[in-house]
PDB file of C-alpha atoms in Angstrom:
ATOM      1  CA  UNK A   1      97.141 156.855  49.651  1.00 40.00           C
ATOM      2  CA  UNK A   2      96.496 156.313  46.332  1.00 45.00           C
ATOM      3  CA  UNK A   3      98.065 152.725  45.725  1.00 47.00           C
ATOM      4  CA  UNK A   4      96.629 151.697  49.059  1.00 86.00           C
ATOM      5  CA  UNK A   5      93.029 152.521  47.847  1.00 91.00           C
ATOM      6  CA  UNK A   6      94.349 150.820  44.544  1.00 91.00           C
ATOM      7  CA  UNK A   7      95.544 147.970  46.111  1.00 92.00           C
ATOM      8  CA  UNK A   8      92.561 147.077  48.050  1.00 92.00           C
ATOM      9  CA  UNK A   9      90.068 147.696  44.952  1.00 93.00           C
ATOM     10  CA  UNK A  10      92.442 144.717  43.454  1.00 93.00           C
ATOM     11  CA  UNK A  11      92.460 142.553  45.978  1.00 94.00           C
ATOM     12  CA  UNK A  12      88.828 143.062  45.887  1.00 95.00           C
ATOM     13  CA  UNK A  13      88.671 142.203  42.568  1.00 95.00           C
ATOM     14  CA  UNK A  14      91.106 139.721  42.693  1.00 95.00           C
ATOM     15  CA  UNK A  15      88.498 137.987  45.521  1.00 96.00           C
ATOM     16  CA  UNK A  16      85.462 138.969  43.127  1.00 96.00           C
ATOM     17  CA  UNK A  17      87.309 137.137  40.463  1.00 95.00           C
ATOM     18  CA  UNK A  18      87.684 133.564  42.474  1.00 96.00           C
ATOM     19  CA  UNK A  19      84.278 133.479  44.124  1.00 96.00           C
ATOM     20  CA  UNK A  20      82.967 134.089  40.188  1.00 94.00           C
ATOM     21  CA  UNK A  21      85.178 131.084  39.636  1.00 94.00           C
ATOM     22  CA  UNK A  22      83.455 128.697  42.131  1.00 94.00           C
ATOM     23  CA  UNK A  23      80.058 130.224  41.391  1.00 93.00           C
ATOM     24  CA  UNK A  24      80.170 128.971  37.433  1.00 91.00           C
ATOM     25  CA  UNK A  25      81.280 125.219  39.312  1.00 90.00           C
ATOM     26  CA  UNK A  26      78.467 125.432  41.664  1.00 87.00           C
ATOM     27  CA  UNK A  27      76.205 126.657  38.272  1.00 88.00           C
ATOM     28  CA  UNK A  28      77.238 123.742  36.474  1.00 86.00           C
ATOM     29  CA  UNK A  29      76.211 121.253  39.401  1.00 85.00           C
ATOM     30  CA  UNK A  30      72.840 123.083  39.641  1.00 86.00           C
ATOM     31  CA  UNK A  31      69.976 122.200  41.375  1.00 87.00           C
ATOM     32  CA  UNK A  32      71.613 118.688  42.631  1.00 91.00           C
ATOM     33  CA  UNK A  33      72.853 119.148  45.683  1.00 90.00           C
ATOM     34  CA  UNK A  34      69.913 120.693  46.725  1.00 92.00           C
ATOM     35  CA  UNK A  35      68.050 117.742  45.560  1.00 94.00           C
ATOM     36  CA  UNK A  36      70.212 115.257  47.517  1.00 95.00           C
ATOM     37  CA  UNK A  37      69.649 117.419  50.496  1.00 95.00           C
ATOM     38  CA  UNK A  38      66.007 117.183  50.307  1.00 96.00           C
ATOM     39  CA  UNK A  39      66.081 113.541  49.788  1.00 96.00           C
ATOM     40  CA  UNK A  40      67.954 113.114  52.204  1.00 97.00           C
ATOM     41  CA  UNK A  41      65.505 115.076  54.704  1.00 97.00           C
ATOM     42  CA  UNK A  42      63.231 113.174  53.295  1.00 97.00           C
ATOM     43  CA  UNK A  43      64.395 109.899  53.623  1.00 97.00           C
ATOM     44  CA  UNK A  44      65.298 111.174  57.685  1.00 97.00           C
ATOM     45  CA  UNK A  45      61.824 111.720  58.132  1.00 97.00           C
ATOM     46  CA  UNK A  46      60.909 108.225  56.931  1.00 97.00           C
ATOM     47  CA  UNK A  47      62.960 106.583  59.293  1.00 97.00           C
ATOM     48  CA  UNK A  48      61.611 108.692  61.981  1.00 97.00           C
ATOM     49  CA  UNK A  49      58.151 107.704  60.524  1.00 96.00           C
ATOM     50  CA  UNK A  50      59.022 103.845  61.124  1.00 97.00           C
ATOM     51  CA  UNK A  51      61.104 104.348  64.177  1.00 97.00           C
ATOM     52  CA  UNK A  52      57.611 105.707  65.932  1.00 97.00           C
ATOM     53  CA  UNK A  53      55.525 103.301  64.572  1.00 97.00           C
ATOM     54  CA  UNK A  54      57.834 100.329  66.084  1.00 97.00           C
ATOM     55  CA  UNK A  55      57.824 102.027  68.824  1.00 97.00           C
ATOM     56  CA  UNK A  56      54.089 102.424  68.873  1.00 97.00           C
ATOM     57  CA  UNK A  57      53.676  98.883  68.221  1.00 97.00           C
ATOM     58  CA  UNK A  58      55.777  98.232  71.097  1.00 97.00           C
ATOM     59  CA  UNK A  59      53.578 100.011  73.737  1.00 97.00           C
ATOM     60  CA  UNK A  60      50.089  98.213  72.124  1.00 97.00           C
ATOM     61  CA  UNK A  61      51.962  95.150  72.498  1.00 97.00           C
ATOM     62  CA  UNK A  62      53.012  95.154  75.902  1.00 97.00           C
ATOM     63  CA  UNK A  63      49.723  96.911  76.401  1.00 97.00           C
ATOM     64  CA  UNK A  64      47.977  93.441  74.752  1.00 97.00           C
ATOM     65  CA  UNK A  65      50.276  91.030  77.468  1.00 97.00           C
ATOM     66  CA  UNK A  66      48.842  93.292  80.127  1.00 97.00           C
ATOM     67  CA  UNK A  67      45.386  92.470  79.110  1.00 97.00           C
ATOM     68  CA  UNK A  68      46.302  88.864  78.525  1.00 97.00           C
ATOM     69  CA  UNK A  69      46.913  88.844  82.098  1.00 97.00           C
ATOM     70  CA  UNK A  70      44.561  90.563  83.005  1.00 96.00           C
ATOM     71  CA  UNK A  71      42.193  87.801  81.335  1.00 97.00           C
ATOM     72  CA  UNK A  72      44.390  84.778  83.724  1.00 97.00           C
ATOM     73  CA  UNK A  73      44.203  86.813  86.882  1.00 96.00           C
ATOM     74  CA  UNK A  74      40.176  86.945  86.237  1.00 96.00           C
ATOM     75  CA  UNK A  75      39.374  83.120  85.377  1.00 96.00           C
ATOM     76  CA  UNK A  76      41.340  82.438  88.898  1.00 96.00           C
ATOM     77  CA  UNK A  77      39.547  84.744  90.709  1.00 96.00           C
ATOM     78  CA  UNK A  78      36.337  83.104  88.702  1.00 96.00           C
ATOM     79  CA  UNK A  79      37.737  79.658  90.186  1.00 96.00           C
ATOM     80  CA  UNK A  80      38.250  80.975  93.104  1.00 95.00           C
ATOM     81  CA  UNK A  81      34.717  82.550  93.872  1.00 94.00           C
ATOM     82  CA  UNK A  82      32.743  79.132  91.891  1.00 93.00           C
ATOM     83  CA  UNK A  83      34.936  77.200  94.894  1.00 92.00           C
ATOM     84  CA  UNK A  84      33.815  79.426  97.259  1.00 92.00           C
ATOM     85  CA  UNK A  85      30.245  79.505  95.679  1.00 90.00           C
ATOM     86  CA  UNK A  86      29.602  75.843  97.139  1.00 89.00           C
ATOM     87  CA  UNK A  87      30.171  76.389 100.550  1.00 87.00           C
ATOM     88  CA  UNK A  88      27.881  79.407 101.017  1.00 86.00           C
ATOM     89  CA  UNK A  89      25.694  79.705 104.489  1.00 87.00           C
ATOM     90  CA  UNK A  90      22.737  81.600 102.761  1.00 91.00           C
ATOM     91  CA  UNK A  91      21.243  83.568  99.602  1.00 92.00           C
ATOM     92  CA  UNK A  92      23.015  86.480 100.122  1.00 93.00           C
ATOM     93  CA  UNK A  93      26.576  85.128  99.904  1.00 92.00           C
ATOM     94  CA  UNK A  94      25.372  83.344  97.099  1.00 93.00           C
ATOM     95  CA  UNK A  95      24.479  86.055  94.992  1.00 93.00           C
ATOM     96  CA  UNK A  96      27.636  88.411  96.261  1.00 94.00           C
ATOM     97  CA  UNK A  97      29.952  85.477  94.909  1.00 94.00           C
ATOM     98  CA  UNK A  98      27.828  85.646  91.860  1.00 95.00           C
ATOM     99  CA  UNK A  99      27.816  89.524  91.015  1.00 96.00           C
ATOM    100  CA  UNK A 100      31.453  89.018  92.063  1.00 95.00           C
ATOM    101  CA  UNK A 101      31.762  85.968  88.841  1.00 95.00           C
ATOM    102  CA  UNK A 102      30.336  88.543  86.845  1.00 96.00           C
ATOM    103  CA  UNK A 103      32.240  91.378  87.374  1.00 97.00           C
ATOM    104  CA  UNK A 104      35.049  89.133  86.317  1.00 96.00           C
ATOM    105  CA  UNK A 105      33.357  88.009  83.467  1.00 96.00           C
ATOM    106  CA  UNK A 106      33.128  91.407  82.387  1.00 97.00           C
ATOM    107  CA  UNK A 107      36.777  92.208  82.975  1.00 97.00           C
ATOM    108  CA  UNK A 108      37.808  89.226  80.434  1.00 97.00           C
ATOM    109  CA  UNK A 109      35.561  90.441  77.966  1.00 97.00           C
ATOM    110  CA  UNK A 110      36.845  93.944  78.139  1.00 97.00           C
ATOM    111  CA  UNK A 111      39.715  92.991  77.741  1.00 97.00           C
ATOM    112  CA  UNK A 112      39.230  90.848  74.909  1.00 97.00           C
ATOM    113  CA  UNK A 113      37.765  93.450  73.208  1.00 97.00           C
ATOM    114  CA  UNK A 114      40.990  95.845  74.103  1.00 97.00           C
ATOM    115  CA  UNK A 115      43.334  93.170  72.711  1.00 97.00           C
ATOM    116  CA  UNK A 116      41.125  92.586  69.523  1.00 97.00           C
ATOM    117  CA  UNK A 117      41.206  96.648  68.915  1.00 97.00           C
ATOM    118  CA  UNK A 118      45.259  96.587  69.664  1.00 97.00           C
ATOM    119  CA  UNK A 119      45.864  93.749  67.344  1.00 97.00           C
ATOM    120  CA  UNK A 120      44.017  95.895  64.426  1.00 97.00           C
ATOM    121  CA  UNK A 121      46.245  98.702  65.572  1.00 97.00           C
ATOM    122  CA  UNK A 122      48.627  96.666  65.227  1.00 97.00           C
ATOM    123  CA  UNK A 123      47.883  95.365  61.840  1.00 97.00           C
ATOM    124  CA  UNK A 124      46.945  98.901  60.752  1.00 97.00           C
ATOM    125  CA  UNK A 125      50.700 100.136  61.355  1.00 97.00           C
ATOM    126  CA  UNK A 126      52.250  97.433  59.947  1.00 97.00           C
ATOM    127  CA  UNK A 127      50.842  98.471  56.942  1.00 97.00           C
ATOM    128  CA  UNK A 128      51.811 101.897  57.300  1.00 97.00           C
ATOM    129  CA  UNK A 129      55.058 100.945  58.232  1.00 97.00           C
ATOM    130  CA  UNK A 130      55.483  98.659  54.872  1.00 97.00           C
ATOM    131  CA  UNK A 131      54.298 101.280  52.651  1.00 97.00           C
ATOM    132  CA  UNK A 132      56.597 103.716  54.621  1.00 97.00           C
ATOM    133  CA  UNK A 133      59.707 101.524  53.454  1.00 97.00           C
ATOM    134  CA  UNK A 134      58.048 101.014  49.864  1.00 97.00           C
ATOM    135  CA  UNK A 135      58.779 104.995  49.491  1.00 96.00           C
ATOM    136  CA  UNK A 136      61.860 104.856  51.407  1.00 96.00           C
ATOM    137  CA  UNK A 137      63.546 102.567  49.669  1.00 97.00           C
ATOM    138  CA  UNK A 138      62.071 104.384  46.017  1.00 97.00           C
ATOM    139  CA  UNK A 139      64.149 107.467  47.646  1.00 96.00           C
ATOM    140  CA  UNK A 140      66.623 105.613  48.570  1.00 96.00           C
ATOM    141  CA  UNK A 141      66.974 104.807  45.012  1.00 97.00           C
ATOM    142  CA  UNK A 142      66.599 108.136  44.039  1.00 96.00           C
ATOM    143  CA  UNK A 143      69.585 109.626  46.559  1.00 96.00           C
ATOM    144  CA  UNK A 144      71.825 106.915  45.325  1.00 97.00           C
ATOM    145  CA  UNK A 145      71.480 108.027  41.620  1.00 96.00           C
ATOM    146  CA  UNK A 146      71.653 112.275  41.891  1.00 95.00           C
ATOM    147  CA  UNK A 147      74.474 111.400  44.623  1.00 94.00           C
ATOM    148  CA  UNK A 148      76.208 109.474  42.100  1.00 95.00           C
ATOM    149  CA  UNK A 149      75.940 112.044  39.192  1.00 92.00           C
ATOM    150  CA  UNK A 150      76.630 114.486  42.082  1.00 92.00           C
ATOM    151  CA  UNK A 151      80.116 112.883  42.741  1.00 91.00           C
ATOM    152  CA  UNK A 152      80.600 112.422  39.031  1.00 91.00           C
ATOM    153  CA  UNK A 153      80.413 116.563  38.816  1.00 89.00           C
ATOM    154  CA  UNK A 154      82.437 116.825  42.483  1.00 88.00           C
ATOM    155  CA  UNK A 155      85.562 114.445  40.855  1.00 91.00           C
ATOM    156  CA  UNK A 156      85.465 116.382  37.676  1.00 86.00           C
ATOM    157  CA  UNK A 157      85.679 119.759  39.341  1.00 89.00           C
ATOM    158  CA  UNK A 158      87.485 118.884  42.929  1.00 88.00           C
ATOM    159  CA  UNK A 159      91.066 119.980  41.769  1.00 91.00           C
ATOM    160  CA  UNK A 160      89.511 123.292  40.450  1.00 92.00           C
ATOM    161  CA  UNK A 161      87.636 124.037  43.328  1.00 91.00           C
ATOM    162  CA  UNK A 162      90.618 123.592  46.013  1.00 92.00           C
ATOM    163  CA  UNK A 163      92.679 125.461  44.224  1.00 95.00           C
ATOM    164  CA  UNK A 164      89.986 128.295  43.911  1.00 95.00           C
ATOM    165  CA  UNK A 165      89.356 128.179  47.324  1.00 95.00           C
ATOM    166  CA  UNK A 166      92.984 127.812  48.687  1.00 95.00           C
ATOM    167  CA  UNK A 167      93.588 130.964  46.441  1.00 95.00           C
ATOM    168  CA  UNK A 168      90.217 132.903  47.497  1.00 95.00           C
ATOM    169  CA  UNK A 169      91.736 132.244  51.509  1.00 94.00           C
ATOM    170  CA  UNK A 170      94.936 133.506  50.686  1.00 93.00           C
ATOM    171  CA  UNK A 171      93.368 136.703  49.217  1.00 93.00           C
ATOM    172  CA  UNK A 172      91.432 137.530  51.960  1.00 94.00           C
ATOM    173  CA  UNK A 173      94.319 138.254  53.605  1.00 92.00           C
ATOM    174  CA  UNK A 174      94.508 140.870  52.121  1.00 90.00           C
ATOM    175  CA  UNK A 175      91.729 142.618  52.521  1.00 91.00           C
ATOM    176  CA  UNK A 176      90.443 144.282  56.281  1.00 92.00           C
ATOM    177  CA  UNK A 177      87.944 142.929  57.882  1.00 93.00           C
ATOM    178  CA  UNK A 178      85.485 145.886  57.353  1.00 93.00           C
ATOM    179  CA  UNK A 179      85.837 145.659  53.307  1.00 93.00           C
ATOM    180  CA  UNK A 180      85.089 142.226  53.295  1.00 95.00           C
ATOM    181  CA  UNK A 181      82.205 142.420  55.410  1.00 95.00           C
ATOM    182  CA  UNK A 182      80.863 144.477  53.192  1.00 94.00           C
ATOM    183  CA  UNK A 183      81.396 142.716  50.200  1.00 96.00           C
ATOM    184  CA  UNK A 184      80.259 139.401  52.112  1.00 95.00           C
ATOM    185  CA  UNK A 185      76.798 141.735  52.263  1.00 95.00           C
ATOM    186  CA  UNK A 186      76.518 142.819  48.613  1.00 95.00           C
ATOM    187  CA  UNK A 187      77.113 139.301  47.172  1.00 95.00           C
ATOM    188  CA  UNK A 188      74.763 137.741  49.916  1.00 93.00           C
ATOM    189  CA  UNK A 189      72.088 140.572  48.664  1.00 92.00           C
ATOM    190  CA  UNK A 190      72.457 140.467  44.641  1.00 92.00           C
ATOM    191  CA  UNK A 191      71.375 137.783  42.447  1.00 85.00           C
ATOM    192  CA  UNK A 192      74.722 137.027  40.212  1.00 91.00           C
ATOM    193  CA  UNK A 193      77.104 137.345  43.136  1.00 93.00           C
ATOM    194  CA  UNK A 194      79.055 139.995  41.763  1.00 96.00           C
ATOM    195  CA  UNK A 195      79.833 142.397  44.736  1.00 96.00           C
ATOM    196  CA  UNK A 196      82.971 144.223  42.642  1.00 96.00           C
ATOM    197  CA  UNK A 197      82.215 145.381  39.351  1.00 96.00           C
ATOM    198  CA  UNK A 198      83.387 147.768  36.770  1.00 95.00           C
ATOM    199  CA  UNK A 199      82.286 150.328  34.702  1.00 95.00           C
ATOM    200  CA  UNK A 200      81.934 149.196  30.844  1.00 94.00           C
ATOM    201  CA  UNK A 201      80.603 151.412  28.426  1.00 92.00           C
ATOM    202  CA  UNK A 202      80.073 154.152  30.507  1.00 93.00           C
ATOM    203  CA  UNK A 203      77.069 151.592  32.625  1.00 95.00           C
ATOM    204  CA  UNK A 204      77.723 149.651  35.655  1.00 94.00           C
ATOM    205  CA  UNK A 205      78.865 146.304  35.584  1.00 94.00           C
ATOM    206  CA  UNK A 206      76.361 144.988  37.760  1.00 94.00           C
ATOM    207  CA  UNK A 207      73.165 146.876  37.461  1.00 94.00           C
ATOM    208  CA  UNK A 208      74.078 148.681  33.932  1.00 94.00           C
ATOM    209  CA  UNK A 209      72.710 151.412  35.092  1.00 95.00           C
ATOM    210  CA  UNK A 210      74.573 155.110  33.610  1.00 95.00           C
ATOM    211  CA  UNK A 211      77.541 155.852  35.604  1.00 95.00           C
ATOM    212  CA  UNK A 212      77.767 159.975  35.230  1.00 94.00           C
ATOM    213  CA  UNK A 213      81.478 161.307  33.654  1.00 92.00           C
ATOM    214  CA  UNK A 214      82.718 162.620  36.850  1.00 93.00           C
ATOM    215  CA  UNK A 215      81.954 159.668  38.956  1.00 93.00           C
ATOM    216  CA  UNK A 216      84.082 157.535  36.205  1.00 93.00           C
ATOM    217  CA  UNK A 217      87.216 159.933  36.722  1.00 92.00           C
ATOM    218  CA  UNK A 218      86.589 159.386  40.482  1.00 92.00           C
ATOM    219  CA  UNK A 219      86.450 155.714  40.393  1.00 93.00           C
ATOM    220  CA  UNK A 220      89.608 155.938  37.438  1.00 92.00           C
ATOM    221  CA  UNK A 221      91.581 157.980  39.849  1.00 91.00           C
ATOM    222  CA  UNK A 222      91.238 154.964  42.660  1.00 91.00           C
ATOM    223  CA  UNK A 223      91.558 157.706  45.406  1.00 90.00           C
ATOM    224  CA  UNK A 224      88.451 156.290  47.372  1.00 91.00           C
ATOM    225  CA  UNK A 225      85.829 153.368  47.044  1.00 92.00           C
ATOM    226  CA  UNK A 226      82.928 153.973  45.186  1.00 93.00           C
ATOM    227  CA  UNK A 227      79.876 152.208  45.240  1.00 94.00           C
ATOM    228  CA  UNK A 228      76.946 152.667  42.433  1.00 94.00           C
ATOM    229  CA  UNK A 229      74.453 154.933  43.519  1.00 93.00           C
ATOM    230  CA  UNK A 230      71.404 152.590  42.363  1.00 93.00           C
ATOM    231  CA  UNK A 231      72.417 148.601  43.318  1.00 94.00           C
ATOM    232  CA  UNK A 232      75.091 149.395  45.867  1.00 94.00           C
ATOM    233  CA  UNK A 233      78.100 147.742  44.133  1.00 95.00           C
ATOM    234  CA  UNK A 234      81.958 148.079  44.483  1.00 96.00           C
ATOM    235  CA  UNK A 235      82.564 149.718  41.406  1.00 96.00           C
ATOM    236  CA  UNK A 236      86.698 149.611  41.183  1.00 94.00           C
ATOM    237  CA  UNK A 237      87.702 150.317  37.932  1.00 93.00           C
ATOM    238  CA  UNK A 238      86.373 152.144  34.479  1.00 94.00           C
ATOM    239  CA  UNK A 239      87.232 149.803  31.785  1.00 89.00           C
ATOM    240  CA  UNK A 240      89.435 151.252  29.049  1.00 77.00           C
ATOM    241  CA  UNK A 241      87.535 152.691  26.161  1.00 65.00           C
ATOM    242  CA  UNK A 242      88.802 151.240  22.724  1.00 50.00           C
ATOM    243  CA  UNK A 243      90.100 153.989  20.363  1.00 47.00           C
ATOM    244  CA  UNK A 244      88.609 153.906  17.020  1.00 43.00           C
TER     245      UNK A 244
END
């Protein structure tokens, strides 16, 4: 019992030891990838931006060739009813054609005025749109240079990190599922990532908080897992005091 409890507080350790590995890599990289992530939401959202305007000056133009015919369906109909205008029988025709001349009349100059107010739209987003690319081609900058002293980082560290992590895969192997879904949990909930700690100077390795005498000769005799009592950690091991 006691070299299976042993075993598993080293492969635990073991694990600890790897994912401490790749978490001094992923230090030394610091906040980069994040950045390129943001820029490159950021830069998304631009596109998006200038993908609706287009679109948007789509609609106002097809919405402008409606009007435009609008305006030639009216001036025949104005043709039309001045034709018809000189071969009325009385008054009252007359001035039926006429209303009828101005009620066209009226159309084209709506409609002017709708394509005069679309073509300012339009003008209005093509602005918009330019200053749109202005920034997202200033982020595009941006991405280009922190992904380029990203990769610099990647290159220098890529060997070290496969390794790490075709070693951390192998040692979870060795470990049942229930241990490392607990240790999965501790490192997701503490800020340095260590889930598996030891006792050094008579303090836990995580918190530093006192570990008591006899919970040190429980945790030395590796006949159970411990955890400390105040942050939750694995503590596996008391480290060896030096003899003066």
């Amino acid at each position: 019992m006691e070299s299976t409890v042993a075993s598993k507080l080293d492969a635990l350790l073991r694990l600890q030891s790897l994912d401490s590995q790749l978490d001094k890599i992923l230090q030394i990289r610091g906040d980069l990838p994040e950045e390129v992530r943001d820029l490159e939401d950021e830069i998304a959202g631009y596109q998006v931006r200038v993908s609706k305007f287009d679109d948007e000056i789509a609609e106002l133009q097809q919405a402008i060739a409606n009007r435009k015919q609008g305006i030639k369906d009216a001036e025949k109909l104005i043709k039309k009813y001045e034709e018809q205008q000189e071969n009325v029988r009385n008054n009252r025709e007359f001035d039926a054609i006429t209303k009828e001349i101005e009620l066209q009349k009226l159309e084209i100059q709506i409609n002017e005025k709708k394509i005069r107010e679309a073509n300012f739209q339009i003008e209005q987003k093509n602005q918009e749109i330019q200053e749109t690319k202005n920034r997202l081609e200033e982020r595009q900058k941006d991405l280009n240079t922190k992904n380029a002293e990203l990769q610099v980082m990647v290159n220098e560290s890529e060997a070290d990190e496969r390794k790490l992590n075709e070693e951390k895969e192998e040692a979870m192997t060795h470990i049942e599922e229930r241990l490392l879904f607990a240790y999965n949990r501790i490192r997701k909930n503490v800020r340095n990532g260590l889930a598996v700690v030891t006792v050094k100077r008579d303090a836990c390795g995580g918190c530093f908080n006192t570990v008591p005498p006899q919970r040190q000769s429980d945790i030395a005799a590796h006949k159970k897992i411990t955890v400390c009592e105040h942050c939750g950690r694995i503590l596996a091991d008391v480290e060896q005091k030096a003899i003066v």
